[in-house]
Amino acid sequence: MSFVRSERKCIEILRILKDYQEPVGAKRLSEMMAARGFVLTDRAVQYYLSYLDDTGFTRKIGNRGRVLTKAGIAESENALVDERVGFVISKLEKLAFRSNFDPETCTGNVAYNLSFVPEEEAEGVTKAFDDVIRSDYGFFTSYKIIDSDPRIPKGHVGFITVCSVTMDGILQKNGIPVRMAFGGTMKVRDNRPMGFTELIGYRGTTVDPLMLFINSGMTSISETTQTGNGTMLANVREIPESSEVSVMSIAASMQKAGFRFPVTTGCGVMNVRPDPYRTSIIAYSGMNLIGCGIERGYNIKTEIGAGNISYSKFEFK
């Protein structure tokens, strides 16, 4: 079965449902569609869901909501691929703009990723996250455990981790133009970063590069936290060469507030192509926490760039 592929709203509904194991209701779908730029009433969402039921792409589970059928999963993966190029970076840039954290006063909002796991796995995931933070391979030294968010399925525990695009928002609000360039895998030896082994540009992909590396088994985050040798996740950002001194001053303030960056800065560092006018900022990704848990066999589901939250919500151990 198929339908007119130009129907973007249907495609977005299919993509949202694909990210969830549990049924999703019309009200929650309406909220998530609004976050993606599609403002729909619950009634309008119900109309689209009825249409998707008729095409065989979704199936209603009692009063709990909809799930994708096999045909729906295939459609969500194949439809409008060309239009999805750049979607990831656009979403992250929006979150960066909404991040107004002030490292001097430790007030304001940071961007976050939302993950959830079955309740029986929460203790093990907490240990995995703590190991990454203890080893200084994360982006931030805290995370938040929640269980009352409507996005978290019954019988699961949620984890909020700080997304590194928070840094982009801080730099932009200090007048420094910054560009998220690449996500990559960083080789580590004796706890020292040696250079990137793989890089994917954020502006030419339909999926998040770091999640792709995790799911492809191209990282060894858990091993690195234990031995100091392995492959971690890191991002490359680019700033004007003349702003490097200002960026390092801001970074020093952020480090006092619990952030862990940069790994290094410079032109042509860590195997990154040199640019005579721009300087690279290399930082470990907050996704190292998620990757460590997945490598240890836990069933973690993550929404990257799930929103913004007040810095004050985090507690430091």
PDB file of N, CA, C and O in Angstrom, residues 200-251:
ATOM      1  N   ILE A 200      31.268  12.099  10.188  1.00  0.00           N
ATOM      2  CA  ILE A 200      30.089  12.295   9.349  1.00  0.00           C
ATOM      3  C   ILE A 200      29.624  13.734   9.525  1.00  0.00           C
ATOM      4  O   ILE A 200      29.473  14.218  10.656  1.00  0.00           O
ATOM      5  N   GLY A 201      29.403  14.434   8.416  1.00  0.00           N
ATOM      6  CA  GLY A 201      28.950  15.813   8.479  1.00  0.00           C
ATOM      7  C   GLY A 201      27.483  15.904   8.875  1.00  0.00           C
ATOM      8  O   GLY A 201      26.648  15.150   8.368  1.00  0.00           O
ATOM      9  N   TYR A 202      27.154  16.823   9.755  1.00  0.00           N
ATOM     10  CA  TYR A 202      25.781  16.958  10.237  1.00  0.00           C
ATOM     11  C   TYR A 202      24.841  17.498   9.162  1.00  0.00           C
ATOM     12  O   TYR A 202      23.641  17.253   9.221  1.00  0.00           O
ATOM     13  N   ARG A 203      25.359  18.251   8.208  1.00  0.00           N
ATOM     14  CA  ARG A 203      24.476  18.906   7.241  1.00  0.00           C
ATOM     15  C   ARG A 203      24.159  18.055   6.024  1.00  0.00           C
ATOM     16  O   ARG A 203      23.412  18.480   5.153  1.00  0.00           O
ATOM     17  N   GLY A 204      24.705  16.868   5.962  1.00  0.00           N
ATOM     18  CA  GLY A 204      24.439  16.024   4.800  1.00  0.00           C
ATOM     19  C   GLY A 204      23.904  14.663   5.171  1.00  0.00           C
ATOM     20  O   GLY A 204      24.088  13.697   4.437  1.00  0.00           O
ATOM     21  N   THR A 205      23.217  14.561   6.319  1.00  0.00           N
ATOM     22  CA  THR A 205      22.746  13.260   6.774  1.00  0.00           C
ATOM     23  C   THR A 205      21.282  13.313   7.178  1.00  0.00           C
ATOM     24  O   THR A 205      20.772  14.364   7.572  1.00  0.00           O
ATOM     25  N   THR A 206      20.615  12.168   7.079  1.00  0.00           N
ATOM     26  CA  THR A 206      19.224  12.066   7.505  1.00  0.00           C
ATOM     27  C   THR A 206      19.089  11.463   8.896  1.00  0.00           C
ATOM     28  O   THR A 206      17.990  11.358   9.429  1.00  0.00           O
ATOM     29  N   VAL A 207      20.208  11.024   9.487  1.00  0.00           N
ATOM     30  CA  VAL A 207      20.196  10.431  10.831  1.00  0.00           C
ATOM     31  C   VAL A 207      21.279  11.085  11.670  1.00  0.00           C
ATOM     32  O   VAL A 207      22.220  11.678  11.140  1.00  0.00           O
ATOM     33  N   ASP A 208      21.153  10.970  12.975  1.00  0.00           N
ATOM     34  CA  ASP A 208      22.179  11.519  13.855  1.00  0.00           C
ATOM     35  C   ASP A 208      23.455  10.678  13.728  1.00  0.00           C
ATOM     36  O   ASP A 208      23.418   9.460  13.930  1.00  0.00           O
ATOM     37  N   PRO A 209      24.591  11.301  13.402  1.00  0.00           N
ATOM     38  CA  PRO A 209      25.827  10.532  13.190  1.00  0.00           C
ATOM     39  C   PRO A 209      26.245   9.712  14.409  1.00  0.00           C
ATOM     40  O   PRO A 209      26.683   8.569  14.258  1.00  0.00           O
ATOM     41  N   LEU A 210      26.111  10.268  15.601  1.00  0.00           N
ATOM     42  CA  LEU A 210      26.599   9.566  16.789  1.00  0.00           C
ATOM     43  C   LEU A 210      25.750   8.344  17.109  1.00  0.00           C
ATOM     44  O   LEU A 210      26.275   7.295  17.483  1.00  0.00           O
ATOM     45  N   MET A 211      24.442   8.460  16.958  1.00  0.00           N
ATOM     46  CA  MET A 211      23.592   7.285  17.170  1.00  0.00           C
ATOM     47  C   MET A 211      23.887   6.218  16.129  1.00  0.00           C
ATOM     48  O   MET A 211      23.843   5.011  16.421  1.00  0.00           O
ATOM     49  N   LEU A 212      24.213   6.653  14.920  1.00  0.00           N
ATOM     50  CA  LEU A 212      24.575   5.705  13.866  1.00  0.00           C
ATOM     51  C   LEU A 212      25.836   4.929  14.254  1.00  0.00           C
ATOM     52  O   LEU A 212      25.895   3.705  14.091  1.00  0.00           O
ATOM     53  N   PHE A 213      26.831   5.622  14.789  1.00  0.00           N
ATOM     54  CA  PHE A 213      28.058   4.949  15.222  1.00  0.00           C
ATOM     55  C   PHE A 213      27.782   3.963  16.345  1.00  0.00           C
ATOM     56  O   PHE A 213      28.336   2.852  16.374  1.00  0.00           O
ATOM     57  N   ILE A 214      26.927   4.346  17.293  1.00  0.00           N
ATOM     58  CA  ILE A 214      26.596   3.459  18.410  1.00  0.00           C
ATOM     59  C   ILE A 214      25.912   2.197  17.894  1.00  0.00           C
ATOM     60  O   ILE A 214      26.297   1.066  18.225  1.00  0.00           O
ATOM     61  N   ASN A 215      24.864   2.393  17.096  1.00  0.00           N
ATOM     62  CA  ASN A 215      24.077   1.250  16.620  1.00  0.00           C
ATOM     63  C   ASN A 215      24.858   0.357  15.666  1.00  0.00           C
ATOM     64  O   ASN A 215      24.499  -0.812  15.486  1.00  0.00           O
ATOM     65  N   SER A 216      25.909   0.908  15.050  1.00  0.00           N
ATOM     66  CA  SER A 216      26.731   0.114  14.126  1.00  0.00           C
ATOM     67  C   SER A 216      27.849  -0.634  14.840  1.00  0.00           C
ATOM     68  O   SER A 216      28.633  -1.341  14.194  1.00  0.00           O
ATOM     69  N   GLY A 217      27.941  -0.479  16.159  1.00  0.00           N
ATOM     70  CA  GLY A 217      28.979  -1.172  16.913  1.00  0.00           C
ATOM     71  C   GLY A 217      30.376  -0.624  16.676  1.00  0.00           C
ATOM     72  O   GLY A 217      31.367  -1.350  16.820  1.00  0.00           O
ATOM     73  N   MET A 218      30.477   0.669  16.333  1.00  0.00           N
ATOM     74  CA  MET A 218      31.766   1.260  16.006  1.00  0.00           C
ATOM     75  C   MET A 218      32.424   1.959  17.194  1.00  0.00           C
ATOM     76  O   MET A 218      33.448   2.613  17.034  1.00  0.00           O
ATOM     77  N   THR A 219      31.828   1.822  18.378  1.00  0.00           N
ATOM     78  CA  THR A 219      32.404   2.428  19.582  1.00  0.00           C
ATOM     79  C   THR A 219      32.797   1.345  20.582  1.00  0.00           C
ATOM     80  O   THR A 219      32.330   0.207  20.502  1.00  0.00           O
ATOM     81  N   SER A 220      33.652   1.704  21.512  1.00  0.00           N
ATOM     82  CA  SER A 220      33.996   0.819  22.641  1.00  0.00           C
ATOM     83  C   SER A 220      34.074   1.691  23.890  1.00  0.00           C
ATOM     84  O   SER A 220      35.106   1.760  24.562  1.00  0.00           O
ATOM     85  N   ILE A 221      32.978   2.366  24.172  1.00  0.00           N
ATOM     86  CA  ILE A 221      32.925   3.339  25.258  1.00  0.00           C
ATOM     87  C   ILE A 221      33.102   2.673  26.613  1.00  0.00           C
ATOM     88  O   ILE A 221      33.867   3.130  27.459  1.00  0.00           O
ATOM     89  N   SER A 222      32.376   1.578  26.821  1.00  0.00           N
ATOM     90  CA  SER A 222      32.469   0.876  28.104  1.00  0.00           C
ATOM     91  C   SER A 222      33.891   0.410  28.376  1.00  0.00           C
ATOM     92  O   SER A 222      34.420   0.587  29.476  1.00  0.00           O
ATOM     93  N   GLU A 223      34.525  -0.171  27.361  1.00  0.00           N
ATOM     94  CA  GLU A 223      35.910  -0.635  27.521  1.00  0.00           C
ATOM     95  C   GLU A 223      36.842   0.525  27.829  1.00  0.00           C
ATOM     96  O   GLU A 223      37.752   0.401  28.674  1.00  0.00           O
ATOM     97  N   THR A 224      36.627   1.651  27.187  1.00  0.00           N
ATOM     98  CA  THR A 224      37.501   2.812  27.407  1.00  0.00           C
ATOM     99  C   THR A 224      37.389   3.334  28.828  1.00  0.00           C
ATOM    100  O   THR A 224      38.385   3.756  29.423  1.00  0.00           O
ATOM    101  N   THR A 225      36.186   3.304  29.402  1.00  0.00           N
ATOM    102  CA  THR A 225      36.032   3.775  30.784  1.00  0.00           C
ATOM    103  C   THR A 225      36.764   2.872  31.765  1.00  0.00           C
ATOM    104  O   THR A 225      37.152   3.305  32.847  1.00  0.00           O
ATOM    105  N   GLN A 226      36.973   1.608  31.372  1.00  0.00           N
ATOM    106  CA  GLN A 226      37.629   0.658  32.267  1.00  0.00           C
ATOM    107  C   GLN A 226      39.143   0.585  32.056  1.00  0.00           C
ATOM    108  O   GLN A 226      39.905   0.402  33.023  1.00  0.00           O
ATOM    109  N   THR A 227      39.583   0.721  30.803  1.00  0.00           N
ATOM    110  CA  THR A 227      40.995   0.508  30.497  1.00  0.00           C
ATOM    111  C   THR A 227      41.726   1.751  30.017  1.00  0.00           C
ATOM    112  O   THR A 227      42.955   1.764  29.964  1.00  0.00           O
ATOM    113  N   GLY A 228      40.978   2.775  29.613  1.00  0.00           N
ATOM    114  CA  GLY A 228      41.622   3.968  29.055  1.00  0.00           C
ATOM    115  C   GLY A 228      41.994   3.821  27.598  1.00  0.00           C
ATOM    116  O   GLY A 228      42.642   4.696  27.022  1.00  0.00           O
ATOM    117  N   ASN A 229      41.567   2.723  26.977  1.00  0.00           N
ATOM    118  CA  ASN A 229      41.868   2.476  25.569  1.00  0.00           C
ATOM    119  C   ASN A 229      40.590   2.070  24.836  1.00  0.00           C
ATOM    120  O   ASN A 229      39.851   1.198  25.314  1.00  0.00           O
ATOM    121  N   GLY A 230      40.325   2.706  23.695  1.00  0.00           N
ATOM    122  CA  GLY A 230      39.137   2.349  22.938  1.00  0.00           C
ATOM    123  C   GLY A 230      38.689   3.462  22.015  1.00  0.00           C
ATOM    124  O   GLY A 230      39.502   4.304  21.596  1.00  0.00           O
ATOM    125  N   THR A 231      37.394   3.472  21.718  1.00  0.00           N
ATOM    126  CA  THR A 231      36.839   4.435  20.773  1.00  0.00           C
ATOM    127  C   THR A 231      35.634   5.142  21.389  1.00  0.00           C
ATOM    128  O   THR A 231      34.659   4.481  21.769  1.00  0.00           O
ATOM    129  N   MET A 232      35.712   6.460  21.472  1.00  0.00           N
ATOM    130  CA  MET A 232      34.658   7.272  22.066  1.00  0.00           C
ATOM    131  C   MET A 232      33.956   8.101  20.987  1.00  0.00           C
ATOM    132  O   MET A 232      34.373   8.119  19.826  1.00  0.00           O
ATOM    133  N   LEU A 233      32.910   8.815  21.393  1.00  0.00           N
ATOM    134  CA  LEU A 233      32.189   9.720  20.503  1.00  0.00           C
ATOM    135  C   LEU A 233      32.589  11.160  20.790  1.00  0.00           C
ATOM    136  O   LEU A 233      32.724  11.564  21.952  1.00  0.00           O
ATOM    137  N   ALA A 234      32.782  11.937  19.741  1.00  0.00           N
ATOM    138  CA  ALA A 234      33.141  13.343  19.901  1.00  0.00           C
ATOM    139  C   ALA A 234      32.575  14.145  18.735  1.00  0.00           C
ATOM    140  O   ALA A 234      32.283  13.598  17.666  1.00  0.00           O
ATOM    141  N   ASN A 235      32.425  15.441  18.955  1.00  0.00           N
ATOM    142  CA  ASN A 235      31.917  16.347  17.929  1.00  0.00           C
ATOM    143  C   ASN A 235      32.972  17.369  17.528  1.00  0.00           C
ATOM    144  O   ASN A 235      33.868  17.700  18.329  1.00  0.00           O
ATOM    145  N   VAL A 236      32.829  17.858  16.318  1.00  0.00           N
ATOM    146  CA  VAL A 236      33.695  18.925  15.815  1.00  0.00           C
ATOM    147  C   VAL A 236      32.830  20.150  15.521  1.00  0.00           C
ATOM    148  O   VAL A 236      31.865  20.064  14.754  1.00  0.00           O
ATOM    149  N   ARG A 237      33.165  21.259  16.149  1.00  0.00           N
ATOM    150  CA  ARG A 237      32.525  22.533  15.846  1.00  0.00           C
ATOM    151  C   ARG A 237      33.573  23.475  15.273  1.00  0.00           C
ATOM    152  O   ARG A 237      34.759  23.332  15.571  1.00  0.00           O
ATOM    153  N   GLU A 238      33.103  24.437  14.491  1.00  0.00           N
ATOM    154  CA  GLU A 238      34.026  25.392  13.877  1.00  0.00           C
ATOM    155  C   GLU A 238      33.645  26.807  14.277  1.00  0.00           C
ATOM    156  O   GLU A 238      32.467  27.170  14.292  1.00  0.00           O
ATOM    157  N   ILE A 239      34.656  27.590  14.613  1.00  0.00           N
ATOM    158  CA  ILE A 239      34.479  28.990  14.993  1.00  0.00           C
ATOM    159  C   ILE A 239      35.483  29.838  14.212  1.00  0.00           C
ATOM    160  O   ILE A 239      36.488  29.310  13.714  1.00  0.00           O
ATOM    161  N   PRO A 240      35.256  31.147  14.091  1.00  0.00           N
ATOM    162  CA  PRO A 240      36.261  32.009  13.459  1.00  0.00           C
ATOM    163  C   PRO A 240      37.582  31.936  14.225  1.00  0.00           C
ATOM    164  O   PRO A 240      37.598  31.914  15.463  1.00  0.00           O
ATOM    165  N   GLU A 241      38.661  31.899  13.492  1.00  0.00           N
ATOM    166  CA  GLU A 241      39.987  31.778  14.119  1.00  0.00           C
ATOM    167  C   GLU A 241      40.224  32.869  15.147  1.00  0.00           C
ATOM    168  O   GLU A 241      40.831  32.634  16.207  1.00  0.00           O
ATOM    169  N   SER A 242      39.717  34.069  14.903  1.00  0.00           N
ATOM    170  CA  SER A 242      39.957  35.194  15.798  1.00  0.00           C
ATOM    171  C   SER A 242      39.201  35.111  17.123  1.00  0.00           C
ATOM    172  O   SER A 242      39.473  35.879  18.043  1.00  0.00           O
ATOM    173  N   SER A 243      38.254  34.158  17.244  1.00  0.00           N
ATOM    174  CA  SER A 243      37.437  34.070  18.463  1.00  0.00           C
ATOM    175  C   SER A 243      37.923  33.013  19.444  1.00  0.00           C
ATOM    176  O   SER A 243      37.313  32.814  20.494  1.00  0.00           O
ATOM    177  N   GLU A 244      39.046  32.360  19.140  1.00  0.00           N
ATOM    178  CA  GLU A 244      39.484  31.235  19.973  1.00  0.00           C
ATOM    179  C   GLU A 244      39.755  31.652  21.418  1.00  0.00           C
ATOM    180  O   GLU A 244      39.384  30.942  22.355  1.00  0.00           O
ATOM    181  N   VAL A 245      40.375  32.790  21.627  1.00  0.00           N
ATOM    182  CA  VAL A 245      40.680  33.238  22.989  1.00  0.00           C
ATOM    183  C   VAL A 245      39.393  33.450  23.783  1.00  0.00           C
ATOM    184  O   VAL A 245      39.275  33.034  24.946  1.00  0.00           O
ATOM    185  N   SER A 246      38.392  34.057  23.163  1.00  0.00           N
ATOM    186  CA  SER A 246      37.114  34.289  23.829  1.00  0.00           C
ATOM    187  C   SER A 246      36.413  32.971  24.154  1.00  0.00           C
ATOM    188  O   SER A 246      35.841  32.806  25.236  1.00  0.00           O
ATOM    189  N   VAL A 247      36.486  32.020  23.236  1.00  0.00           N
ATOM    190  CA  VAL A 247      35.860  30.727  23.454  1.00  0.00           C
ATOM    191  C   VAL A 247      36.505  30.009  24.637  1.00  0.00           C
ATOM    192  O   VAL A 247      35.811  29.416  25.476  1.00  0.00           O
ATOM    193  N   MET A 248      37.814  30.059  24.736  1.00  0.00           N
ATOM    194  CA  MET A 248      38.493  29.387  25.850  1.00  0.00           C
ATOM    195  C   MET A 248      38.141  30.024  27.183  1.00  0.00           C
ATOM    196  O   MET A 248      38.070  29.354  28.213  1.00  0.00           O
ATOM    197  N   SER A 249      37.908  31.319  27.196  1.00  0.00           N
ATOM    198  CA  SER A 249      37.491  31.995  28.424  1.00  0.00           C
ATOM    199  C   SER A 249      36.099  31.519  28.848  1.00  0.00           C
ATOM    200  O   SER A 249      35.850  31.248  30.032  1.00  0.00           O
ATOM    201  N   ILE A 250      35.208  31.397  27.868  1.00  0.00           N
ATOM    202  CA  ILE A 250      33.866  30.892  28.155  1.00  0.00           C
ATOM    203  C   ILE A 250      33.927  29.442  28.613  1.00  0.00           C
ATOM    204  O   ILE A 250      33.223  29.023  29.543  1.00  0.00           O
ATOM    205  N   ALA A 251      34.785  28.651  27.974  1.00  0.00           N
ATOM    206  CA  ALA A 251      34.937  27.242  28.334  1.00  0.00           C
ATOM    207  C   ALA A 251      35.395  27.097  29.781  1.00  0.00           C
ATOM    208  O   ALA A 251      34.930  26.206  30.502  1.00  0.00           O
TER     209      ALA A 251
END
